[in-house]
mmCIF file of C-alpha atoms in Angstrom:
data_model
loop_
_atom_site.group_PDB
_atom_site.id
_atom_site.type_symbol
_atom_site.label_atom_id
_atom_site.label_comp_id
_atom_site.label_asym_id
_atom_site.label_seq_id
_atom_site.Cartn_x
_atom_site.Cartn_y
_atom_site.Cartn_z
ATOM 1 C CA UNK A 6 33.212 21.335 48.587
ATOM 2 C CA UNK A 7 32.138 23.504 45.636
ATOM 3 C CA UNK A 8 30.294 21.772 42.736
ATOM 4 C CA UNK A 9 30.435 22.958 39.153
ATOM 5 C CA UNK A 10 27.137 23.662 37.331
ATOM 6 C CA UNK A 11 27.451 20.414 35.361
ATOM 7 C CA UNK A 12 27.973 18.415 38.544
ATOM 8 C CA UNK A 13 24.956 20.141 40.140
ATOM 9 C CA UNK A 14 22.798 19.247 37.154
ATOM 10 C CA UNK A 15 23.987 15.619 37.219
ATOM 11 C CA UNK A 16 23.234 15.385 40.962
ATOM 12 C CA UNK A 17 19.772 16.915 40.496
ATOM 13 C CA UNK A 18 18.975 14.500 37.650
ATOM 14 C CA UNK A 19 20.169 11.559 39.746
ATOM 15 C CA UNK A 20 17.933 12.665 42.670
ATOM 16 C CA UNK A 21 14.816 13.099 40.554
ATOM 17 C CA UNK A 22 15.407 10.159 38.258
ATOM 18 C CA UNK A 23 15.347 12.363 35.170
ATOM 19 C CA UNK A 24 17.110 10.971 32.170
ATOM 20 C CA UNK A 25 18.693 13.046 29.459
ATOM 21 C CA UNK A 26 16.125 15.344 27.864
ATOM 22 C CA UNK A 27 16.171 15.610 24.098
ATOM 23 C CA UNK A 28 15.578 18.911 22.382
ATOM 24 C CA UNK A 29 13.136 18.150 19.551
ATOM 25 C CA UNK A 30 12.890 21.697 18.208
ATOM 26 C CA UNK A 31 15.943 21.375 15.989
ATOM 27 C CA UNK A 32 14.777 17.967 14.697
ATOM 28 C CA UNK A 33 11.370 19.408 13.843
ATOM 29 C CA UNK A 34 13.089 22.227 11.961
ATOM 30 C CA UNK A 35 15.137 19.755 9.943
ATOM 31 C CA UNK A 36 12.087 17.646 9.065
ATOM 32 C CA UNK A 37 10.111 20.748 8.088
ATOM 33 C CA UNK A 38 12.860 21.834 5.717
ATOM 34 C CA UNK A 39 13.107 18.303 4.314
ATOM 35 C CA UNK A 40 9.344 18.070 3.701
ATOM 36 C CA UNK A 41 9.296 21.516 2.061
ATOM 37 C CA UNK A 42 12.177 20.507 -0.229
ATOM 38 C CA UNK A 43 10.515 17.235 -1.236
ATOM 39 C CA UNK A 44 7.156 18.892 -1.921
ATOM 40 C CA UNK A 45 8.654 21.718 -3.943
ATOM 41 C CA UNK A 46 10.640 19.335 -6.171
ATOM 42 C CA UNK A 47 8.033 16.608 -6.610
ATOM 43 C CA UNK A 48 6.484 18.085 -9.782
ATOM 44 C CA UNK A 49 9.723 18.444 -11.713
ATOM 45 C CA UNK A 50 10.313 15.912 -14.489
ATOM 46 C CA UNK A 51 13.683 15.969 -16.187
ATOM 47 C CA UNK A 52 15.037 14.019 -19.090
ATOM 48 C CA UNK A 53 18.567 12.661 -18.944
ATOM 49 C CA UNK A 54 21.255 14.989 -20.220
ATOM 50 C CA UNK A 55 22.830 13.820 -23.422
ATOM 51 C CA UNK A 56 24.935 15.148 -26.268
ATOM 52 C CA UNK A 57 21.797 15.755 -28.297
ATOM 53 C CA UNK A 58 20.690 19.092 -29.713
ATOM 54 C CA UNK A 59 16.897 18.925 -29.489
ATOM 55 C CA UNK A 60 14.623 20.758 -31.907
ATOM 56 C CA UNK A 61 12.587 23.676 -30.561
ATOM 57 C CA UNK A 62 8.824 23.642 -30.201
ATOM 58 C CA UNK A 63 6.047 25.707 -28.686
ATOM 59 C CA UNK A 64 4.573 22.613 -26.981
ATOM 60 C CA UNK A 65 3.259 23.222 -23.475
ATOM 61 C CA UNK A 66 2.999 19.617 -22.277
ATOM 62 C CA UNK A 67 5.327 18.533 -19.468
ATOM 63 C CA UNK A 68 7.395 15.365 -19.969
ATOM 64 C CA UNK A 69 6.295 12.149 -18.297
ATOM 65 C CA UNK A 70 8.565 9.583 -16.713
ATOM 66 C CA UNK A 71 8.944 7.013 -19.502
ATOM 67 C CA UNK A 72 11.616 4.944 -21.181
ATOM 68 C CA UNK A 73 14.057 7.275 -22.992
ATOM 69 C CA UNK A 74 15.671 6.421 -26.336
ATOM 70 C CA UNK A 75 18.478 8.834 -27.263
ATOM 71 C CA UNK A 76 19.597 9.167 -30.891
ATOM 72 C CA UNK A 77 22.640 11.232 -31.784
ATOM 73 C CA UNK A 78 24.963 11.240 -34.784
ATOM 74 C CA UNK A 79 26.945 8.182 -33.658
ATOM 75 C CA UNK A 80 24.770 5.880 -31.533
ATOM 76 C CA UNK A 81 21.367 4.913 -30.176
ATOM 77 C CA UNK A 82 21.055 4.424 -26.421
ATOM 78 C CA UNK A 83 18.225 3.179 -24.220
ATOM 79 C CA UNK A 84 18.376 4.377 -20.615
ATOM 80 C CA UNK A 85 22.073 5.144 -21.105
ATOM 81 C CA UNK A 86 22.967 1.731 -22.598
ATOM 82 C CA UNK A 87 24.286 1.718 -26.163
ATOM 83 C CA UNK A 88 22.167 -0.564 -28.358
ATOM 84 C CA UNK A 89 23.248 0.346 -31.919
ATOM 85 C CA UNK A 90 25.661 2.389 -34.004
ATOM 86 C CA UNK A 91 24.023 4.963 -36.282
ATOM 87 C CA UNK A 92 26.206 4.995 -39.455
ATOM 88 C CA UNK A 93 25.358 1.412 -40.584
ATOM 89 C CA UNK A 94 21.649 2.007 -39.911
ATOM 90 C CA UNK A 95 21.305 5.061 -42.149
ATOM 91 C CA UNK A 96 21.835 3.106 -45.381
ATOM 92 C CA UNK A 97 20.330 -0.212 -44.201
ATOM 93 C CA UNK A 98 17.404 -1.541 -46.244
ATOM 94 C CA UNK A 99 15.613 -3.124 -43.293
ATOM 95 C CA UNK A 100 13.542 -0.814 -41.068
ATOM 96 C CA UNK A 101 13.974 -3.011 -37.974
ATOM 97 C CA UNK A 102 16.916 -2.178 -35.681
ATOM 98 C CA UNK A 103 17.823 -5.519 -34.023
ATOM 99 C CA UNK A 104 19.776 -4.134 -31.031
ATOM 100 C CA UNK A 105 17.012 -1.663 -30.197
ATOM 101 C CA UNK A 106 14.330 -4.325 -30.614
ATOM 102 C CA UNK A 107 16.048 -6.747 -28.216
ATOM 103 C CA UNK A 108 16.560 -4.003 -25.593
ATOM 104 C CA UNK A 109 12.926 -2.870 -25.846
ATOM 105 C CA UNK A 110 11.802 -6.498 -25.503
ATOM 106 C CA UNK A 111 13.872 -6.806 -22.317
ATOM 107 C CA UNK A 112 12.355 -3.612 -20.897
ATOM 108 C CA UNK A 113 8.789 -4.640 -21.744
ATOM 109 C CA UNK A 114 9.329 -8.031 -20.059
ATOM 110 C CA UNK A 115 9.945 -6.348 -16.688
ATOM 111 C CA UNK A 116 7.038 -6.708 -14.259
ATOM 112 C CA UNK A 117 5.009 -3.589 -13.428
ATOM 113 C CA UNK A 118 4.643 -2.966 -9.689
ATOM 114 C CA UNK A 119 1.599 -0.666 -9.643
ATOM 115 C CA UNK A 120 -1.565 -0.801 -11.726
ATOM 116 C CA UNK A 121 -1.376 2.919 -12.563
ATOM 117 C CA UNK A 122 2.148 2.366 -13.953
ATOM 118 C CA UNK A 123 0.849 -0.237 -16.423
ATOM 119 C CA UNK A 124 -0.311 2.506 -18.813
ATOM 120 C CA UNK A 125 3.196 4.018 -18.845
ATOM 121 C CA UNK A 126 4.911 0.620 -19.227
ATOM 122 C CA UNK A 127 4.677 0.747 -23.035
ATOM 123 C CA UNK A 128 5.487 4.433 -23.440
ATOM 124 C CA UNK A 129 8.730 5.719 -24.892
ATOM 125 C CA UNK A 130 10.248 9.184 -25.247
ATOM 126 C CA UNK A 131 12.581 9.695 -28.197
ATOM 127 C CA UNK A 132 15.332 12.273 -27.787
ATOM 128 C CA UNK A 133 16.491 12.678 -31.356
ATOM 129 C CA UNK A 134 19.179 15.120 -32.407
ATOM 130 C CA UNK A 135 17.707 17.760 -34.694
ATOM 131 C CA UNK A 136 20.252 16.880 -37.399
ATOM 132 C CA UNK A 137 19.529 13.138 -37.686
ATOM 133 C CA UNK A 138 17.868 12.019 -40.936
ATOM 134 C CA UNK A 139 14.152 11.345 -40.888
ATOM 135 C CA UNK A 140 14.696 7.805 -42.237
ATOM 136 C CA UNK A 141 16.609 6.916 -39.057
ATOM 137 C CA UNK A 142 13.897 8.394 -36.866
ATOM 138 C CA UNK A 143 11.287 6.424 -38.817
ATOM 139 C CA UNK A 144 13.262 3.200 -38.260
ATOM 140 C CA UNK A 145 13.405 3.864 -34.507
ATOM 141 C CA UNK A 146 9.643 4.496 -34.392
ATOM 142 C CA UNK A 147 8.976 1.349 -36.461
ATOM 143 C CA UNK A 148 11.154 -0.752 -34.143
ATOM 144 C CA UNK A 149 9.386 0.674 -31.078
ATOM 145 C CA UNK A 150 5.996 -0.176 -32.602
ATOM 146 C CA UNK A 151 7.124 -3.741 -33.393
ATOM 147 C CA UNK A 152 8.313 -4.067 -29.761
ATOM 148 C CA UNK A 153 4.785 -3.042 -28.636
ATOM 149 C CA UNK A 154 5.741 0.471 -27.475
ATOM 150 C CA UNK A 155 2.756 2.255 -28.970
ATOM 151 C CA UNK A 156 2.788 5.514 -26.999
ATOM 152 C CA UNK A 157 5.674 7.502 -28.532
ATOM 153 C CA UNK A 158 6.646 11.016 -27.441
ATOM 154 C CA UNK A 159 9.395 13.303 -28.710
ATOM 155 C CA UNK A 160 11.588 15.418 -26.451
ATOM 156 C CA UNK A 161 11.962 19.039 -27.568
ATOM 157 C CA UNK A 162 13.199 22.318 -26.115
ATOM 158 C CA UNK A 163 10.524 24.896 -25.411
ATOM 159 C CA UNK A 164 10.854 28.173 -27.306
ATOM 160 C CA UNK A 165 11.266 31.299 -25.265
#
C-alpha cells in the first residue's frame, strides 16, 4: 500500500506524539508591522474636519487633544453636537450663549480618569471660520470663561 506525503506526515506525527506545529514567523511579521504603524502615527494630532475656513498663521505649535468648539456661519457645535444657531447670536445683547454654556457645563462635569489629563480637562480649542464677526468670537470666549474653560486655543492653518 502506497501512502501519500500527507498520510506519511500524519503517521509520523502520531508515532512521535507531535501536535500541529505553528509557524510564528508570519505572526511576528504582522505584529512588527502593526507596532511600526502605531509608533509612526502616535504623534499626529488632528482636528475634526468641518465646513470652516480657518485663518492662516505662522504658528509652529502643534494642536493638543482638547474639547473642540466649531463656529461657522450658521451654527456652533461642540464635539460635533449643535448647541446654538449663529444668526440670532450676532445681534443679541447678552454675551452669554446659553446652549454653549450648558454643553460646556456637561463636559466639565465628566470625571477625569488620569491625573495628567486634569490639566487638559478645562482646555478648549476654537475652530472659528475666518469670516465670522469678532463679536461672536468674543461671546464664545466669554461663555467658555464663565463655564470655567480658561485655557483657550484657536485652530489655524499653517502658512506655507
